[in-house]
Short mmCIF file of C-alpha atoms in Angstrom, two decimals:
data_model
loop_
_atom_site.label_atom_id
_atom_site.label_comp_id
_atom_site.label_asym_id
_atom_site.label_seq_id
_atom_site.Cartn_x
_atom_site.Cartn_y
_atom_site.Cartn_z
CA UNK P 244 -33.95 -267.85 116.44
CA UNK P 245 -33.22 -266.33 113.12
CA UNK P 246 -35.95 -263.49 111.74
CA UNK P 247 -37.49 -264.07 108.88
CA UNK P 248 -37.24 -261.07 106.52
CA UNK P 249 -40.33 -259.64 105.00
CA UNK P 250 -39.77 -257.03 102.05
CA UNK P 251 -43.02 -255.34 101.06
CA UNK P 252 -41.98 -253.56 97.56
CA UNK P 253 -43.66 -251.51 95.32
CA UNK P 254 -41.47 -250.60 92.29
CA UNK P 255 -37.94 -252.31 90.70
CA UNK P 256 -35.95 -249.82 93.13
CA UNK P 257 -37.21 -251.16 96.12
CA UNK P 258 -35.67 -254.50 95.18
CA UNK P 259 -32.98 -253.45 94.35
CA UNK P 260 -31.97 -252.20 97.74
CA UNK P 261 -33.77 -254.86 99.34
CA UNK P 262 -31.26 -257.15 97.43
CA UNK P 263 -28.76 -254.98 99.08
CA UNK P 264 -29.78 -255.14 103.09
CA UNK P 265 -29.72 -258.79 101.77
CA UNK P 266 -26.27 -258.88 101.29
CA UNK P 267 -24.99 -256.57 103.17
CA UNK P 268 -26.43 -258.78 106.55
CA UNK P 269 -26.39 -262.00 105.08
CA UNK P 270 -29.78 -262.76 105.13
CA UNK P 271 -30.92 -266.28 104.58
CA UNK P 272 -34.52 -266.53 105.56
CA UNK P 273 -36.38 -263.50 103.52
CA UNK P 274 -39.75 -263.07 101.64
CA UNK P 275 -40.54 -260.24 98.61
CA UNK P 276 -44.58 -259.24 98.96
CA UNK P 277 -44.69 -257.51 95.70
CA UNK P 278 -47.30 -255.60 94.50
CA UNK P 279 -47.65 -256.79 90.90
CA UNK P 280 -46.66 -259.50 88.94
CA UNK P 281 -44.65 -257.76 86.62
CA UNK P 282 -42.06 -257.19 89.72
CA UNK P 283 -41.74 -260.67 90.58
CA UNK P 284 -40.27 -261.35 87.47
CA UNK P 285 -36.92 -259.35 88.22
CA UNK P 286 -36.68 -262.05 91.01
CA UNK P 287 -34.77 -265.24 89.54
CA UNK P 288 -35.94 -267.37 92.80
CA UNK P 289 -39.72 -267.21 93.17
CA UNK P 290 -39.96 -269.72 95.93
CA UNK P 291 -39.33 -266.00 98.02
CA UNK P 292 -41.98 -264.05 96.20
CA UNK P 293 -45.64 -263.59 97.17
CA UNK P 294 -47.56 -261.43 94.56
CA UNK P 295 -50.57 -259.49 95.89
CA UNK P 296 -52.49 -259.41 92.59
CA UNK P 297 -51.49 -259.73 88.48
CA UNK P 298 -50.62 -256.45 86.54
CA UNK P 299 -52.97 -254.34 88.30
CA UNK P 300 -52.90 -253.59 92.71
CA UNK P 301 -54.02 -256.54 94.83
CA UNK P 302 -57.12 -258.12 95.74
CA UNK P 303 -59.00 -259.70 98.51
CA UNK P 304 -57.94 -262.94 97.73
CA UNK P 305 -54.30 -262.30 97.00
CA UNK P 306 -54.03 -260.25 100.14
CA UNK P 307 -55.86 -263.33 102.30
CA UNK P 308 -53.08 -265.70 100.39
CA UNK P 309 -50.40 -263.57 101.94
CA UNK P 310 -51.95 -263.82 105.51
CA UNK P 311 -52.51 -267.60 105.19
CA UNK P 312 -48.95 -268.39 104.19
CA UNK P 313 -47.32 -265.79 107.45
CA UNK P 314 -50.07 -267.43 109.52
CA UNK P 315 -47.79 -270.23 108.90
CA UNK P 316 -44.67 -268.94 109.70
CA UNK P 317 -42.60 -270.52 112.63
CA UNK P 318 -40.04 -267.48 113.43
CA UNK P 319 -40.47 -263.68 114.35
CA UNK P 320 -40.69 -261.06 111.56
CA UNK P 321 -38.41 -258.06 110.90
CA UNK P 322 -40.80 -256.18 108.43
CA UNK P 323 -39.02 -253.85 105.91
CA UNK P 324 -41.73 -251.30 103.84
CA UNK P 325 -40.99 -248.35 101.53
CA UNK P 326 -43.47 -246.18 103.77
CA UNK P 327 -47.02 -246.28 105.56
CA UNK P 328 -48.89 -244.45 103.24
CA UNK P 329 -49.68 -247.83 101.67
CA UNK P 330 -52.57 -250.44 102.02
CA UNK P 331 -50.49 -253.22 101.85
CA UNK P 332 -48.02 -251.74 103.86
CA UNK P 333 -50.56 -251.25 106.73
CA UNK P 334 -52.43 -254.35 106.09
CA UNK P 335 -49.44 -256.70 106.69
CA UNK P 336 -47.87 -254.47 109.94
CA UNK P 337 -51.30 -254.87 111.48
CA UNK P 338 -51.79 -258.37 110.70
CA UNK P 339 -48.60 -259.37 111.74
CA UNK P 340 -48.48 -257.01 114.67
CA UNK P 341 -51.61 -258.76 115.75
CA UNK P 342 -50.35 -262.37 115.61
CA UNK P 343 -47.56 -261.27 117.77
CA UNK P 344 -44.45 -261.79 115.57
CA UNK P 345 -43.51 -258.60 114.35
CA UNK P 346 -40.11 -258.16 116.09
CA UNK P 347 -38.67 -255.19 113.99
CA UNK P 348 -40.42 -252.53 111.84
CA UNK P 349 -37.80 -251.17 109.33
CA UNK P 350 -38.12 -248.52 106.46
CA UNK P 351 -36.73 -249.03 103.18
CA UNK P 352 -34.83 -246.65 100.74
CA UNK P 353 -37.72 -244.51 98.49
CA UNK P 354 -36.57 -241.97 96.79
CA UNK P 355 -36.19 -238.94 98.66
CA UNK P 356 -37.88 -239.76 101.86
CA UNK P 357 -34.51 -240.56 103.77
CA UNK P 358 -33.88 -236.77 102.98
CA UNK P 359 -36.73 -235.06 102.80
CA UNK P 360 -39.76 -235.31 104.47
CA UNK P 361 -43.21 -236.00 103.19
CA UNK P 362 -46.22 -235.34 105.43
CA UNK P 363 -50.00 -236.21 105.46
CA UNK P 364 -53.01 -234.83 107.25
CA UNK P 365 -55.87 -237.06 108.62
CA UNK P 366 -58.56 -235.77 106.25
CA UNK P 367 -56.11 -235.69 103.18
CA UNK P 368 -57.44 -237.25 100.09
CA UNK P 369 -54.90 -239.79 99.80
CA UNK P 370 -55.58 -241.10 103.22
CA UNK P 371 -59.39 -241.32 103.10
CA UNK P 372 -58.90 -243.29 99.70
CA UNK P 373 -56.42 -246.01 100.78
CA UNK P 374 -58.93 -246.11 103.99
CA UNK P 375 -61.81 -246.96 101.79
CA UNK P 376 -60.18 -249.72 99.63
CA UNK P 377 -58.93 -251.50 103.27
CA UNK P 378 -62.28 -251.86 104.09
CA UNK P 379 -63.39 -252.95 100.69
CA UNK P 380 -60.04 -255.33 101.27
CA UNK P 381 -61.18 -256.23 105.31
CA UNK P 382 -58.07 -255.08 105.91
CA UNK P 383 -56.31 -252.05 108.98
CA UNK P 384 -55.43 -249.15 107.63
CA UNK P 385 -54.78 -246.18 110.32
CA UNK P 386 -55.33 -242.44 108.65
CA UNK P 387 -51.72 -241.30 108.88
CA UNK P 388 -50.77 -238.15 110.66
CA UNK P 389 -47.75 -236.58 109.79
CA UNK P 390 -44.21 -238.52 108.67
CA UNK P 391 -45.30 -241.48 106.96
CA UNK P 392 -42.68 -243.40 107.52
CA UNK P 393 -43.60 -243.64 111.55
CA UNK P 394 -46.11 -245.35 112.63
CA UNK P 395 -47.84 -246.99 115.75
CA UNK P 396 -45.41 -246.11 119.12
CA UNK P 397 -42.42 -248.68 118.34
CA UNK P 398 -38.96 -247.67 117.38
CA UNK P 399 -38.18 -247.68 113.76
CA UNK P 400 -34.74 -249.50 112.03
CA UNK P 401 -34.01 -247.17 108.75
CA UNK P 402 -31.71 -248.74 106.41
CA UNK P 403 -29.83 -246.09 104.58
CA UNK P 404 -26.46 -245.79 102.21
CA UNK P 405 -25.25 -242.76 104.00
CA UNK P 406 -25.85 -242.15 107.66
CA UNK P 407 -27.03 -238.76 106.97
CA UNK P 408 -30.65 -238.73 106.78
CA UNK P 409 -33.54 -236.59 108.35
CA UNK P 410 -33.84 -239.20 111.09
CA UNK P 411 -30.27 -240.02 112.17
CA UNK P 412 -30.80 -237.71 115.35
CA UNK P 413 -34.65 -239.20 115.81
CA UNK P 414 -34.96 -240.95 119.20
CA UNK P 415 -37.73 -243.20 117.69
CA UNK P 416 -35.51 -243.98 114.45
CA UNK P 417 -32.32 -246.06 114.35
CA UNK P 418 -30.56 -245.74 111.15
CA UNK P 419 -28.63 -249.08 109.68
CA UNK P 420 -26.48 -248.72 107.06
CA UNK P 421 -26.23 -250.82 103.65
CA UNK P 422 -23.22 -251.59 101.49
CA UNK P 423 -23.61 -250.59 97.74
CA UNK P 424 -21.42 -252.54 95.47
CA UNK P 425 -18.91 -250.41 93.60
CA UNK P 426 -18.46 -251.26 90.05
CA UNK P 427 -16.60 -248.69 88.63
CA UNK P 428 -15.73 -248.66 84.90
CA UNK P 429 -13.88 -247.32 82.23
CA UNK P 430 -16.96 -245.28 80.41
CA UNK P 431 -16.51 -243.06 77.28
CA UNK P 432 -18.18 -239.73 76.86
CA UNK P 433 -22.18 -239.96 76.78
CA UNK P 434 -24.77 -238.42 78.94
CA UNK P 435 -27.61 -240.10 80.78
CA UNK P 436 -30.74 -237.35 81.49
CA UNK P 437 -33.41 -238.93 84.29
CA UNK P 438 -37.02 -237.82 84.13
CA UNK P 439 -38.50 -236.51 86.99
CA UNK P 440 -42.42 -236.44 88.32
CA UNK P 441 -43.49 -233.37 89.51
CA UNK P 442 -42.91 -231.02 85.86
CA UNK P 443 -45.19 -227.87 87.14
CA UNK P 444 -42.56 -227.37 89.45
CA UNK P 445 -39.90 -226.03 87.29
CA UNK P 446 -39.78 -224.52 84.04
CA UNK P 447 -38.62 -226.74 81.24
CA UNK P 448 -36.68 -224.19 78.87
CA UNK P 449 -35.20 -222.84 81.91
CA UNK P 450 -33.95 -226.42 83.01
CA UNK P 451 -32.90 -227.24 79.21
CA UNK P 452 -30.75 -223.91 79.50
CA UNK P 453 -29.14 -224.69 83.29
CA UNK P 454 -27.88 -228.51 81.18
CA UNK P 455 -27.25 -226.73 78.03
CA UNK P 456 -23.41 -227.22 78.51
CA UNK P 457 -24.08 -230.65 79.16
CA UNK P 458 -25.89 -231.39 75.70
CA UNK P 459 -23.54 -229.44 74.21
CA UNK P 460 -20.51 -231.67 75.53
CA UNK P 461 -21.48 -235.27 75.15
CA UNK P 462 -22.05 -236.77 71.76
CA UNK P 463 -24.10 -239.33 73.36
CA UNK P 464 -27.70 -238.55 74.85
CA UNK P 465 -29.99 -240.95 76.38
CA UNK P 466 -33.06 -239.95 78.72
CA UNK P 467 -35.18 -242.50 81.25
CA UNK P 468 -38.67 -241.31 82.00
CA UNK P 469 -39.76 -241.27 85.56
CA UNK P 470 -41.74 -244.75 85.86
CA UNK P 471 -44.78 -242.80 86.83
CA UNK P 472 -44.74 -239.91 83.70
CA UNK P 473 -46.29 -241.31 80.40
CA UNK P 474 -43.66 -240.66 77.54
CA UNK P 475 -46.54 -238.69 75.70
CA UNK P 476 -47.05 -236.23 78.87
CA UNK P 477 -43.00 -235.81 79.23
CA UNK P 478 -42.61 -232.27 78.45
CA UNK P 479 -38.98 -232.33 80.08
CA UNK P 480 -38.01 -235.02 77.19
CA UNK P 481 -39.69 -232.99 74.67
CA UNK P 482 -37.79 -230.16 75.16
CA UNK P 483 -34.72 -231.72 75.49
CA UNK P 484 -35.44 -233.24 71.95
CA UNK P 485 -35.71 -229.99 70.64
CA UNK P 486 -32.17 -229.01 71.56
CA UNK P 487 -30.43 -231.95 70.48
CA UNK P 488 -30.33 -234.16 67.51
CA UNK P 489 -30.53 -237.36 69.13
CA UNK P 490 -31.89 -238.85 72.11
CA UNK P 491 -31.34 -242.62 72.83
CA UNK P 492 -34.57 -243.59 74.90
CA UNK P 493 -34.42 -246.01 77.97
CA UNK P 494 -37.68 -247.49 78.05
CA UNK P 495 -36.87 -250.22 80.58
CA UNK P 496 -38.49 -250.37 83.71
CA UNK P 497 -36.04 -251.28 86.34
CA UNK P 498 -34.56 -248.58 88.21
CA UNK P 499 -31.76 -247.18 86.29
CA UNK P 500 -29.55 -248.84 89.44
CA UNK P 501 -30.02 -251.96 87.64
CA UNK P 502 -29.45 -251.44 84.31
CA UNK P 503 -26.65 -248.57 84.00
CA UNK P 504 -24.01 -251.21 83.71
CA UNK P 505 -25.29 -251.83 80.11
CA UNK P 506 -24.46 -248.35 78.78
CA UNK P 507 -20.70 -247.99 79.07
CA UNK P 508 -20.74 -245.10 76.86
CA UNK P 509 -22.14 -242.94 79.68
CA UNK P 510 -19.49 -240.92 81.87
CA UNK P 511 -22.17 -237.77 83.21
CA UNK P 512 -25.69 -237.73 84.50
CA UNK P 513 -28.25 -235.33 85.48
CA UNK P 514 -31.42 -235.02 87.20
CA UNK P 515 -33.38 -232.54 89.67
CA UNK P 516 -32.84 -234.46 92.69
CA UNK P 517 -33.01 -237.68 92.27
CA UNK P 518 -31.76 -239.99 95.38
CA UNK P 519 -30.66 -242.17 92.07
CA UNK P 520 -28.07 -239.66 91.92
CA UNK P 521 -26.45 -240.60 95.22
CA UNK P 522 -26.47 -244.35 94.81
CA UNK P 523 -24.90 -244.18 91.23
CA UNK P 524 -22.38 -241.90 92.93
CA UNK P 525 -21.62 -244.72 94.76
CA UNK P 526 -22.10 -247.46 92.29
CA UNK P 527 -19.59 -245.87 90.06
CA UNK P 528 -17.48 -243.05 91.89
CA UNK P 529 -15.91 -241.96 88.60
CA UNK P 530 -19.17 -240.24 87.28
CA UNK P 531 -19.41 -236.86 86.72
CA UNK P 532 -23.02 -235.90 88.62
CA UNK P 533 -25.07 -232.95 88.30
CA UNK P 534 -28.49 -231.94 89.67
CA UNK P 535 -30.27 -228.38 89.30
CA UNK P 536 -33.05 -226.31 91.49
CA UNK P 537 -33.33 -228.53 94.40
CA UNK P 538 -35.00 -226.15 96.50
CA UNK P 539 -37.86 -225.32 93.86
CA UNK P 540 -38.60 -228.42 92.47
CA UNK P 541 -39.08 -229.80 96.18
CA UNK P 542 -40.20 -226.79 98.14
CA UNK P 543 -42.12 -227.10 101.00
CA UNK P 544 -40.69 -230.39 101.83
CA UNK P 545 -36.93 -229.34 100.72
CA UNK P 546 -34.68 -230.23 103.66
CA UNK P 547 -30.78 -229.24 103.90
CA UNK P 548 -29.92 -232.77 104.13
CA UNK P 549 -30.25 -233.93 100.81
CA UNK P 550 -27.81 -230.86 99.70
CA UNK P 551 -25.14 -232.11 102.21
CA UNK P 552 -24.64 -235.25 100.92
CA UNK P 553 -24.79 -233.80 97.17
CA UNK P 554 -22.00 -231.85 98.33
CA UNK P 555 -20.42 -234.69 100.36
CA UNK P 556 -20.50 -236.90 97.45
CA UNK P 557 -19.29 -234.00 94.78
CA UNK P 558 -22.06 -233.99 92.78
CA UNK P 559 -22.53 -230.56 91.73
CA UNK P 560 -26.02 -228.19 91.50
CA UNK P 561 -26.16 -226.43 88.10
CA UNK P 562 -27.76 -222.94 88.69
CA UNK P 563 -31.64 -222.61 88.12
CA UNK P 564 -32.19 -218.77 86.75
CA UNK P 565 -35.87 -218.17 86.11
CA UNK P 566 -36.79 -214.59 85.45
#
């Protein structure tokens, strides 16, 4: 009997590579649980979309929809999330762990987590909040301890673009591979500058300087906010705007996956560390790729495997000199 495939997603990137796993195993029976509305509207079919709320996070009611229609269901689950440290996330592995029809719990690209780790305590903040709004919600949500990508004592299917990861030599995790499409194109000479989250990490001017060459080479500059850094609070953008006399602004959404086949003027692109960085590597082998001061602007939670597939994939680290 066929699985059907349930793909809990948070932000546009998550379906994008969800779209992937699609393809690359020729799924036919599959279900997106988004999180908002305004991610169900990158789906074209939405007989395969549940939304858990409108514009803002999910409800009672929205998540007791969701249970009703997999209460339903006449086939096993294969369950694909982003990560545990998630209410909705928890809720539906519990609920459908409990009905007996969770065959397969399986991680989904996020970012960096393939490549480096992100930990939680019990008593962390971040746990004791998404506790309280599961019981406002009458929902299970277990206080993570440590990775939060693992959870209860099953094994783990992570689906990956490059077998490298932090858990390919994990007895608990089995990493699956995806295809990415290659599109490569003819591009002309532009740059394309992605915004990152975390901006006390690293010192602006001192970034600006490490991509100075790269301003200074490409007549063409556009910059994509991190989807979680207000425009007005984007000190990175500022000070690139300062050091160059134009900056073309991407102001959509999606995850720059989606959209970079629109701008064929772009040929580089930089960011910290972006995981972006691999998959447009990918995408479009041609691209020249940069990145700068991995091991500051992630610190604690650096780990050597992100660098190895930088330097697999040719995409070269700029120097970071802060005095």
């Amino acid at each position: 009997m066929e699985l059907t495939n349930v793909f809990v997603v948070f932000t546009s990137a998550h379906i994008f590579h969800a779209q992937n796993i699609i393809r690359t195993y020729g799924m036919s029976e599959y279900v997106f649980v988004c999180t908002n509305r305004s991610l169900a509207l990158e789906l074209d079919d939405q007989t395969t979309v549940i939304i858990l709320g409108g514009i803002f996070p999910f409800d009672f009611i929205a998540l007791l929809r969701c249970k009703v229609i997999f209460g339903r269901l006449q086939t096993d689950v294969r369950l694909f999330v982003p990560h545990f440290l998630n209410v909705a996330s928890q809720a539906l592995y519990y609920f459908l762990e409990a009905r007996g029809v969770l065959r397969e719990t399986c991680i989904l690209p996020d970012g960096n987590l393939l490549f480096n780790a992100y930990t939680v305590t019990k008593r962390s903040l971040g746990n004791i909040l998404r506790k309280v709004k599961s019981v406002i919600l009458l929902s299970n949500y277990c206080l993570l301890e440590g990775d939060i990508c693992s959870i209860g004592k099953q094994d783990i299917y992570v689906y990956s673009y490059i077998d490298n990861t932090r858990y390919s030599e994990d007895p608990k995790f089995t990493v699956r591979s995806i295809g990415m499409p290659i599109a490569d194109i003819k591009r002309s000479s532009g740059l394309l500058i992605l915004g990152h989250f975390n901006q006390k990490m690293l010192d602006t001017e001192v970034l600006c300087e490490s991509i100075s060459s790269l301003l200074n080479e490409n007549i063409v500059v556009y910059y994509k906010p991190h989807p979680r850094i207000k425009l007005n609070n984007d000190l990175f953008y500022k000070a690139i705007k300062k050091r160059t006399d134009s900056v073309n602004l991407i102001a959509n959404k999606a995850s720059i996956e989606k959209i970079l086949n629109k701008y064929r003027d772009l040929d580089t692109v930089f960011a910290d560390g972006s995981s972006s960085l691999i998959n447009m590597k990918l995408m479009y082998p041609s691209l020249e790729v940069y990145c700068c001061a991995l091991q500051e602007y992630f610190g604690n939670f650096f780990d050597q495997k992100l660098k190895e597939n930088f330097d697999r994939l040719k995409i070269t680290e700029l120097p970071y000199i802060d005095n």
